[in-house]
Amino acid sequence: MVLAYPDFTKTFEIYTDASSRQLGAVITQNNRAIAFYSRKLSITQQTYSVTELELLSIVEMLKEFCRMLWGQKTKIYTDHQNLIREALGLSSNRVYCWRLLLEEYGPEIVYIRGIHNAVTDAISRLDFNPDVKHNHLHIIYDNSEIAYNHLRW
């Protein structure tokens, strides 16, 4: 979901996270949210390792917003330290292909402690309950609480 038109002269700061059920990401510029991304994992993806899930959240977000991010300066924040290493645990063809995709965008990947990654942590852990029609999602972003009317899917 795109919230605002980006400034293509500035760096895109991307925060990503993954849980055992969902992926989540937010694109920001100057501490202003530009876009959110979240989706459920398939049954097969739920068996991926933690490193694969965290990398998948980055790859899926890049694919979703490729027209916005292609050729732009990007800085990706993750709470998974293994993703900042050069080798990145090239243990499978899947991870190798994802690494090649990352190289096309050339992002700077930065480790951020989990407590500082609260927005994407919340997005990647949204509850799924088909019986509930409406619910409120409270997110604390930039020291202010924002309440969103969130329609359960």
PDB file of N, CA, C and O in Angstrom, residues 22-86:
ATOM      1  N   GLN A  22       4.003 -14.524   8.519  1.00  0.00           N
ATOM      2  CA  GLN A  22       3.854 -13.390   7.612  1.00  0.00           C
ATOM      3  C   GLN A  22       5.170 -12.661   7.386  1.00  0.00           C
ATOM      4  O   GLN A  22       6.101 -12.784   8.171  1.00  0.00           O
ATOM      5  N   LEU A  23       5.169 -11.867   6.312  1.00  0.00           N
ATOM      6  CA  LEU A  23       6.267 -10.961   6.001  1.00  0.00           C
ATOM      7  C   LEU A  23       5.764  -9.537   6.174  1.00  0.00           C
ATOM      8  O   LEU A  23       4.581  -9.275   5.967  1.00  0.00           O
ATOM      9  N   GLY A  24       6.656  -8.631   6.524  1.00  0.00           N
ATOM     10  CA  GLY A  24       6.256  -7.240   6.646  1.00  0.00           C
ATOM     11  C   GLY A  24       7.396  -6.313   6.285  1.00  0.00           C
ATOM     12  O   GLY A  24       8.564  -6.635   6.497  1.00  0.00           O
ATOM     13  N   ALA A  25       7.047  -5.155   5.719  1.00  0.00           N
ATOM     14  CA  ALA A  25       8.055  -4.155   5.365  1.00  0.00           C
ATOM     15  C   ALA A  25       7.415  -2.785   5.318  1.00  0.00           C
ATOM     16  O   ALA A  25       6.215  -2.652   5.066  1.00  0.00           O
ATOM     17  N   VAL A  26       8.222  -1.770   5.568  1.00  0.00           N
ATOM     18  CA  VAL A  26       7.781  -0.381   5.426  1.00  0.00           C
ATOM     19  C   VAL A  26       8.906   0.400   4.757  1.00  0.00           C
ATOM     20  O   VAL A  26      10.081   0.212   5.070  1.00  0.00           O
ATOM     21  N   ILE A  27       8.547   1.236   3.794  1.00  0.00           N
ATOM     22  CA  ILE A  27       9.498   2.093   3.100  1.00  0.00           C
ATOM     23  C   ILE A  27       9.297   3.499   3.646  1.00  0.00           C
ATOM     24  O   ILE A  27       8.170   3.998   3.697  1.00  0.00           O
ATOM     25  N   THR A  28      10.405   4.144   4.053  1.00  0.00           N
ATOM     26  CA  THR A  28      10.320   5.491   4.599  1.00  0.00           C
ATOM     27  C   THR A  28      11.333   6.414   3.937  1.00  0.00           C
ATOM     28  O   THR A  28      12.311   5.956   3.342  1.00  0.00           O
ATOM     29  N   GLN A  29      11.073   7.701   4.065  1.00  0.00           N
ATOM     30  CA  GLN A  29      12.019   8.745   3.708  1.00  0.00           C
ATOM     31  C   GLN A  29      11.858   9.849   4.739  1.00  0.00           C
ATOM     32  O   GLN A  29      10.732  10.295   4.998  1.00  0.00           O
ATOM     33  N   ASN A  30      12.952  10.262   5.356  1.00  0.00           N
ATOM     34  CA  ASN A  30      12.924  11.308   6.387  1.00  0.00           C
ATOM     35  C   ASN A  30      11.909  10.994   7.488  1.00  0.00           C
ATOM     36  O   ASN A  30      11.122  11.852   7.883  1.00  0.00           O
ATOM     37  N   ASN A  31      11.900   9.753   7.958  1.00  0.00           N
ATOM     38  CA  ASN A  31      10.985   9.289   9.013  1.00  0.00           C
ATOM     39  C   ASN A  31       9.514   9.426   8.639  1.00  0.00           C
ATOM     40  O   ASN A  31       8.649   9.537   9.498  1.00  0.00           O
ATOM     41  N   ARG A  32       9.210   9.431   7.348  1.00  0.00           N
ATOM     42  CA  ARG A  32       7.828   9.500   6.860  1.00  0.00           C
ATOM     43  C   ARG A  32       7.542   8.229   6.076  1.00  0.00           C
ATOM     44  O   ARG A  32       8.282   7.875   5.157  1.00  0.00           O
ATOM     45  N   ALA A  33       6.479   7.535   6.460  1.00  0.00           N
ATOM     46  CA  ALA A  33       6.134   6.284   5.775  1.00  0.00           C
ATOM     47  C   ALA A  33       5.687   6.578   4.349  1.00  0.00           C
ATOM     48  O   ALA A  33       4.827   7.425   4.123  1.00  0.00           O
ATOM     49  N   ILE A  34       6.283   5.863   3.407  1.00  0.00           N
ATOM     50  CA  ILE A  34       5.924   5.983   1.993  1.00  0.00           C
ATOM     51  C   ILE A  34       5.020   4.824   1.585  1.00  0.00           C
ATOM     52  O   ILE A  34       4.029   5.015   0.890  1.00  0.00           O
ATOM     53  N   ALA A  35       5.362   3.600   2.035  1.00  0.00           N
ATOM     54  CA  ALA A  35       4.582   2.421   1.635  1.00  0.00           C
ATOM     55  C   ALA A  35       4.736   1.314   2.678  1.00  0.00           C
ATOM     56  O   ALA A  35       5.762   1.220   3.351  1.00  0.00           O
ATOM     57  N   PHE A  36       3.695   0.495   2.775  1.00  0.00           N
ATOM     58  CA  PHE A  36       3.701  -0.686   3.636  1.00  0.00           C
ATOM     59  C   PHE A  36       3.539  -1.923   2.770  1.00  0.00           C
ATOM     60  O   PHE A  36       2.888  -1.880   1.722  1.00  0.00           O
ATOM     61  N   TYR A  37       4.097  -3.032   3.230  1.00  0.00           N
ATOM     62  CA  TYR A  37       3.931  -4.314   2.536  1.00  0.00           C
ATOM     63  C   TYR A  37       3.782  -5.416   3.579  1.00  0.00           C
ATOM     64  O   TYR A  37       4.517  -5.464   4.558  1.00  0.00           O
ATOM     65  N   SER A  38       2.818  -6.288   3.368  1.00  0.00           N
ATOM     66  CA  SER A  38       2.620  -7.434   4.251  1.00  0.00           C
ATOM     67  C   SER A  38       1.900  -8.526   3.474  1.00  0.00           C
ATOM     68  O   SER A  38       1.035  -8.237   2.643  1.00  0.00           O
ATOM     69  N   ARG A  39       2.290  -9.760   3.749  1.00  0.00           N
ATOM     70  CA  ARG A  39       1.566 -10.886   3.152  1.00  0.00           C
ATOM     71  C   ARG A  39       1.813 -12.140   3.969  1.00  0.00           C
ATOM     72  O   ARG A  39       2.823 -12.276   4.653  1.00  0.00           O
ATOM     73  N   LYS A  40       0.842 -13.059   3.883  1.00  0.00           N
ATOM     74  CA  LYS A  40       0.959 -14.345   4.564  1.00  0.00           C
ATOM     75  C   LYS A  40       1.954 -15.240   3.850  1.00  0.00           C
ATOM     76  O   LYS A  40       2.131 -15.146   2.643  1.00  0.00           O
ATOM     77  N   LEU A  41       2.564 -16.136   4.599  1.00  0.00           N
ATOM     78  CA  LEU A  41       3.458 -17.135   4.016  1.00  0.00           C
ATOM     79  C   LEU A  41       2.654 -18.343   3.555  1.00  0.00           C
ATOM     80  O   LEU A  41       1.659 -18.707   4.173  1.00  0.00           O
ATOM     81  N   SER A  42       3.126 -18.977   2.479  1.00  0.00           N
ATOM     82  CA  SER A  42       2.510 -20.229   2.041  1.00  0.00           C
ATOM     83  C   SER A  42       2.927 -21.341   3.012  1.00  0.00           C
ATOM     84  O   SER A  42       3.842 -21.164   3.822  1.00  0.00           O
ATOM     85  N   ILE A  43       2.291 -22.478   2.904  1.00  0.00           N
ATOM     86  CA  ILE A  43       2.631 -23.621   3.769  1.00  0.00           C
ATOM     87  C   ILE A  43       4.102 -24.000   3.578  1.00  0.00           C
ATOM     88  O   ILE A  43       4.814 -24.276   4.547  1.00  0.00           O
ATOM     89  N   THR A  44       4.563 -24.006   2.340  1.00  0.00           N
ATOM     90  CA  THR A  44       5.965 -24.340   2.058  1.00  0.00           C
ATOM     91  C   THR A  44       6.909 -23.307   2.663  1.00  0.00           C
ATOM     92  O   THR A  44       7.922 -23.661   3.262  1.00  0.00           O
ATOM     93  N   GLN A  45       6.580 -22.033   2.518  1.00  0.00           N
ATOM     94  CA  GLN A  45       7.439 -20.979   3.041  1.00  0.00           C
ATOM     95  C   GLN A  45       7.514 -21.004   4.562  1.00  0.00           C
ATOM     96  O   GLN A  45       8.509 -20.573   5.137  1.00  0.00           O
ATOM     97  N   GLN A  46       6.506 -21.522   5.218  1.00  0.00           N
ATOM     98  CA  GLN A  46       6.518 -21.604   6.676  1.00  0.00           C
ATOM     99  C   GLN A  46       7.574 -22.579   7.188  1.00  0.00           C
ATOM    100  O   GLN A  46       7.903 -22.568   8.367  1.00  0.00           O
ATOM    101  N   THR A  47       8.130 -23.407   6.302  1.00  0.00           N
ATOM    102  CA  THR A  47       9.182 -24.350   6.700  1.00  0.00           C
ATOM    103  C   THR A  47      10.589 -23.781   6.479  1.00  0.00           C
ATOM    104  O   THR A  47      11.568 -24.436   6.801  1.00  0.00           O
ATOM    105  N   TYR A  48      10.702 -22.565   5.927  1.00  0.00           N
ATOM    106  CA  TYR A  48      12.005 -21.955   5.664  1.00  0.00           C
ATOM    107  C   TYR A  48      12.718 -21.646   6.978  1.00  0.00           C
ATOM    108  O   TYR A  48      12.089 -21.433   8.012  1.00  0.00           O
ATOM    109  N   SER A  49      14.035 -21.571   6.919  1.00  0.00           N
ATOM    110  CA  SER A  49      14.826 -21.178   8.086  1.00  0.00           C
ATOM    111  C   SER A  49      14.594 -19.688   8.378  1.00  0.00           C
ATOM    112  O   SER A  49      14.068 -18.952   7.541  1.00  0.00           O
ATOM    113  N   VAL A  50      15.017 -19.238   9.533  1.00  0.00           N
ATOM    114  CA  VAL A  50      14.848 -17.837   9.919  1.00  0.00           C
ATOM    115  C   VAL A  50      15.575 -16.916   8.941  1.00  0.00           C
ATOM    116  O   VAL A  50      15.034 -15.894   8.511  1.00  0.00           O
ATOM    117  N   THR A  51      16.786 -17.290   8.562  1.00  0.00           N
ATOM    118  CA  THR A  51      17.548 -16.480   7.603  1.00  0.00           C
ATOM    119  C   THR A  51      16.820 -16.387   6.272  1.00  0.00           C
ATOM    120  O   THR A  51      16.736 -15.315   5.674  1.00  0.00           O
ATOM    121  N   GLU A  52      16.282 -17.506   5.791  1.00  0.00           N
ATOM    122  CA  GLU A  52      15.542 -17.496   4.528  1.00  0.00           C
ATOM    123  C   GLU A  52      14.296 -16.625   4.627  1.00  0.00           C
ATOM    124  O   GLU A  52      13.974 -15.895   3.685  1.00  0.00           O
ATOM    125  N   LEU A  53      13.583 -16.683   5.743  1.00  0.00           N
ATOM    126  CA  LEU A  53      12.379 -15.864   5.905  1.00  0.00           C
ATOM    127  C   LEU A  53      12.715 -14.375   5.919  1.00  0.00           C
ATOM    128  O   LEU A  53      12.028 -13.569   5.282  1.00  0.00           O
ATOM    129  N   GLU A  54      13.755 -14.013   6.642  1.00  0.00           N
ATOM    130  CA  GLU A  54      14.152 -12.606   6.708  1.00  0.00           C
ATOM    131  C   GLU A  54      14.611 -12.113   5.328  1.00  0.00           C
ATOM    132  O   GLU A  54      14.281 -11.003   4.925  1.00  0.00           O
ATOM    133  N   LEU A  55      15.341 -12.945   4.606  1.00  0.00           N
ATOM    134  CA  LEU A  55      15.759 -12.589   3.257  1.00  0.00           C
ATOM    135  C   LEU A  55      14.563 -12.523   2.310  1.00  0.00           C
ATOM    136  O   LEU A  55      14.478 -11.638   1.460  1.00  0.00           O
ATOM    137  N   LEU A  56      13.617 -13.438   2.469  1.00  0.00           N
ATOM    138  CA  LEU A  56      12.407 -13.430   1.654  1.00  0.00           C
ATOM    139  C   LEU A  56      11.624 -12.130   1.847  1.00  0.00           C
ATOM    140  O   LEU A  56      11.079 -11.587   0.884  1.00  0.00           O
ATOM    141  N   SER A  57      11.571 -11.617   3.061  1.00  0.00           N
ATOM    142  CA  SER A  57      10.840 -10.365   3.292  1.00  0.00           C
ATOM    143  C   SER A  57      11.473  -9.213   2.511  1.00  0.00           C
ATOM    144  O   SER A  57      10.766  -8.368   1.960  1.00  0.00           O
ATOM    145  N   ILE A  58      12.799  -9.208   2.413  1.00  0.00           N
ATOM    146  CA  ILE A  58      13.483  -8.173   1.630  1.00  0.00           C
ATOM    147  C   ILE A  58      13.203  -8.363   0.143  1.00  0.00           C
ATOM    148  O   ILE A  58      12.852  -7.425  -0.563  1.00  0.00           O
ATOM    149  N   VAL A  59      13.342  -9.598  -0.336  1.00  0.00           N
ATOM    150  CA  VAL A  59      13.164  -9.895  -1.756  1.00  0.00           C
ATOM    151  C   VAL A  59      11.736  -9.594  -2.215  1.00  0.00           C
ATOM    152  O   VAL A  59      11.522  -8.957  -3.252  1.00  0.00           O
ATOM    153  N   GLU A  60      10.751 -10.018  -1.432  1.00  0.00           N
ATOM    154  CA  GLU A  60       9.344  -9.783  -1.807  1.00  0.00           C
ATOM    155  C   GLU A  60       9.016  -8.297  -1.831  1.00  0.00           C
ATOM    156  O   GLU A  60       8.278  -7.827  -2.700  1.00  0.00           O
ATOM    157  N   MET A  61       9.556  -7.546  -0.892  1.00  0.00           N
ATOM    158  CA  MET A  61       9.321  -6.113  -0.864  1.00  0.00           C
ATOM    159  C   MET A  61       9.969  -5.440  -2.073  1.00  0.00           C
ATOM    160  O   MET A  61       9.369  -4.577  -2.701  1.00  0.00           O
ATOM    161  N   LEU A  62      11.186  -5.850  -2.428  1.00  0.00           N
ATOM    162  CA  LEU A  62      11.839  -5.298  -3.612  1.00  0.00           C
ATOM    163  C   LEU A  62      11.063  -5.621  -4.883  1.00  0.00           C
ATOM    164  O   LEU A  62      10.939  -4.773  -5.775  1.00  0.00           O
ATOM    165  N   LYS A  63      10.538  -6.825  -4.975  1.00  0.00           N
ATOM    166  CA  LYS A  63       9.741  -7.207  -6.149  1.00  0.00           C
ATOM    167  C   LYS A  63       8.438  -6.404  -6.217  1.00  0.00           C
ATOM    168  O   LYS A  63       8.027  -5.967  -7.293  1.00  0.00           O
ATOM    169  N   GLU A  64       7.796  -6.211  -5.077  1.00  0.00           N
ATOM    170  CA  GLU A  64       6.513  -5.493  -5.042  1.00  0.00           C
ATOM    171  C   GLU A  64       6.671  -4.026  -5.449  1.00  0.00           C
ATOM    172  O   GLU A  64       5.826  -3.468  -6.135  1.00  0.00           O
ATOM    173  N   PHE A  65       7.763  -3.401  -5.023  1.00  0.00           N
ATOM    174  CA  PHE A  65       7.965  -1.981  -5.290  1.00  0.00           C
ATOM    175  C   PHE A  65       9.143  -1.737  -6.235  1.00  0.00           C
ATOM    176  O   PHE A  65       9.823  -0.718  -6.129  1.00  0.00           O
ATOM    177  N   CYS A  66       9.352  -2.659  -7.178  1.00  0.00           N
ATOM    178  CA  CYS A  66      10.504  -2.569  -8.082  1.00  0.00           C
ATOM    179  C   CYS A  66      10.485  -1.284  -8.905  1.00  0.00           C
ATOM    180  O   CYS A  66      11.536  -0.682  -9.139  1.00  0.00           O
ATOM    181  N   ARG A  67       9.315  -0.832  -9.331  1.00  0.00           N
ATOM    182  CA  ARG A  67       9.254   0.381 -10.151  1.00  0.00           C
ATOM    183  C   ARG A  67       9.632   1.623  -9.357  1.00  0.00           C
ATOM    184  O   ARG A  67      10.100   2.605  -9.914  1.00  0.00           O
ATOM    185  N   MET A  68       9.432   1.586  -8.059  1.00  0.00           N
ATOM    186  CA  MET A  68       9.802   2.709  -7.205  1.00  0.00           C
ATOM    187  C   MET A  68      11.275   2.645  -6.816  1.00  0.00           C
ATOM    188  O   MET A  68      11.945   3.680  -6.729  1.00  0.00           O
ATOM    189  N   LEU A  69      11.801   1.438  -6.586  1.00  0.00           N
ATOM    190  CA  LEU A  69      13.125   1.286  -5.989  1.00  0.00           C
ATOM    191  C   LEU A  69      14.255   1.009  -6.974  1.00  0.00           C
ATOM    192  O   LEU A  69      15.424   1.153  -6.627  1.00  0.00           O
ATOM    193  N   TRP A  70      13.927   0.573  -8.200  1.00  0.00           N
ATOM    194  CA  TRP A  70      14.956   0.219  -9.168  1.00  0.00           C
ATOM    195  C   TRP A  70      15.839   1.432  -9.471  1.00  0.00           C
ATOM    196  O   TRP A  70      15.364   2.498  -9.836  1.00  0.00           O
ATOM    197  N   GLY A  71      17.141   1.278  -9.279  1.00  0.00           N
ATOM    198  CA  GLY A  71      18.095   2.340  -9.581  1.00  0.00           C
ATOM    199  C   GLY A  71      18.195   3.420  -8.525  1.00  0.00           C
ATOM    200  O   GLY A  71      18.944   4.376  -8.701  1.00  0.00           O
ATOM    201  N   GLN A  72      17.460   3.281  -7.436  1.00  0.00           N
ATOM    202  CA  GLN A  72      17.476   4.283  -6.365  1.00  0.00           C
ATOM    203  C   GLN A  72      18.426   3.860  -5.250  1.00  0.00           C
ATOM    204  O   GLN A  72      18.685   2.674  -5.066  1.00  0.00           O
ATOM    205  N   LYS A  73      18.904   4.828  -4.505  1.00  0.00           N
ATOM    206  CA  LYS A  73      19.741   4.527  -3.350  1.00  0.00           C
ATOM    207  C   LYS A  73      18.840   4.011  -2.230  1.00  0.00           C
ATOM    208  O   LYS A  73      17.895   4.689  -1.833  1.00  0.00           O
ATOM    209  N   THR A  74      19.140   2.792  -1.742  1.00  0.00           N
ATOM    210  CA  THR A  74      18.312   2.189  -0.699  1.00  0.00           C
ATOM    211  C   THR A  74      19.173   1.712   0.462  1.00  0.00           C
ATOM    212  O   THR A  74      20.285   1.244   0.278  1.00  0.00           O
ATOM    213  N   LYS A  75      18.600   1.836   1.638  1.00  0.00           N
ATOM    214  CA  LYS A  75      19.224   1.334   2.860  1.00  0.00           C
ATOM    215  C   LYS A  75      18.175   0.441   3.525  1.00  0.00           C
ATOM    216  O   LYS A  75      17.078   0.894   3.837  1.00  0.00           O
ATOM    217  N   ILE A  76      18.512  -0.841   3.690  1.00  0.00           N
ATOM    218  CA  ILE A  76      17.575  -1.806   4.255  1.00  0.00           C
ATOM    219  C   ILE A  76      17.991  -2.134   5.678  1.00  0.00           C
ATOM    220  O   ILE A  76      19.126  -2.527   5.927  1.00  0.00           O
ATOM    221  N   TYR A  77      17.041  -1.982   6.600  1.00  0.00           N
ATOM    222  CA  TYR A  77      17.272  -2.294   8.006  1.00  0.00           C
ATOM    223  C   TYR A  77      16.615  -3.635   8.327  1.00  0.00           C
ATOM    224  O   TYR A  77      15.444  -3.845   7.999  1.00  0.00           O
ATOM    225  N   THR A  78      17.369  -4.513   8.958  1.00  0.00           N
ATOM    226  CA  THR A  78      16.852  -5.824   9.341  1.00  0.00           C
ATOM    227  C   THR A  78      17.297  -6.137  10.761  1.00  0.00           C
ATOM    228  O   THR A  78      18.356  -5.678  11.203  1.00  0.00           O
ATOM    229  N   ASP A  79      16.486  -6.930  11.461  1.00  0.00           N
ATOM    230  CA  ASP A  79      16.861  -7.328  12.819  1.00  0.00           C
ATOM    231  C   ASP A  79      17.520  -8.706  12.838  1.00  0.00           C
ATOM    232  O   ASP A  79      17.595  -9.345  13.871  1.00  0.00           O
ATOM    233  N   HIS A  80      18.001  -9.149  11.676  1.00  0.00           N
ATOM    234  CA  HIS A  80      18.657 -10.456  11.566  1.00  0.00           C
ATOM    235  C   HIS A  80      20.106 -10.234  11.141  1.00  0.00           C
ATOM    236  O   HIS A  80      20.377  -9.918   9.986  1.00  0.00           O
ATOM    237  N   GLN A  81      21.046 -10.422  12.066  1.00  0.00           N
ATOM    238  CA  GLN A  81      22.459 -10.097  11.816  1.00  0.00           C
ATOM    239  C   GLN A  81      23.084 -10.899  10.689  1.00  0.00           C
ATOM    240  O   GLN A  81      24.002 -10.418  10.027  1.00  0.00           O
ATOM    241  N   ASN A  82      22.628 -12.114  10.445  1.00  0.00           N
ATOM    242  CA  ASN A  82      23.236 -12.930   9.391  1.00  0.00           C
ATOM    243  C   ASN A  82      23.086 -12.306   8.013  1.00  0.00           C
ATOM    244  O   ASN A  82      23.863 -12.612   7.116  1.00  0.00           O
ATOM    245  N   LEU A  83      22.120 -11.437   7.811  1.00  0.00           N
ATOM    246  CA  LEU A  83      21.907 -10.839   6.497  1.00  0.00           C
ATOM    247  C   LEU A  83      22.927  -9.767   6.150  1.00  0.00           C
ATOM    248  O   LEU A  83      23.039  -9.387   4.989  1.00  0.00           O
ATOM    249  N   ILE A  84      23.681  -9.284   7.122  1.00  0.00           N
ATOM    250  CA  ILE A  84      24.678  -8.263   6.815  1.00  0.00           C
ATOM    251  C   ILE A  84      26.024  -8.873   6.453  1.00  0.00           C
ATOM    252  O   ILE A  84      26.920  -8.171   6.019  1.00  0.00           O
ATOM    253  N   ARG A  85      26.164 -10.169   6.574  1.00  0.00           N
ATOM    254  CA  ARG A  85      27.411 -10.854   6.216  1.00  0.00           C
ATOM    255  C   ARG A  85      27.484 -11.067   4.712  1.00  0.00           C
ATOM    256  O   ARG A  85      26.474 -11.287   4.056  1.00  0.00           O
ATOM    257  N   GLU A  86      28.684 -11.061   4.195  1.00  0.00           N
ATOM    258  CA  GLU A  86      28.891 -11.225   2.751  1.00  0.00           C
ATOM    259  C   GLU A  86      28.451 -12.597   2.249  1.00  0.00           C
ATOM    260  O   GLU A  86      27.820 -12.720   1.220  1.00  0.00           O
TER     261      GLU A  86
END
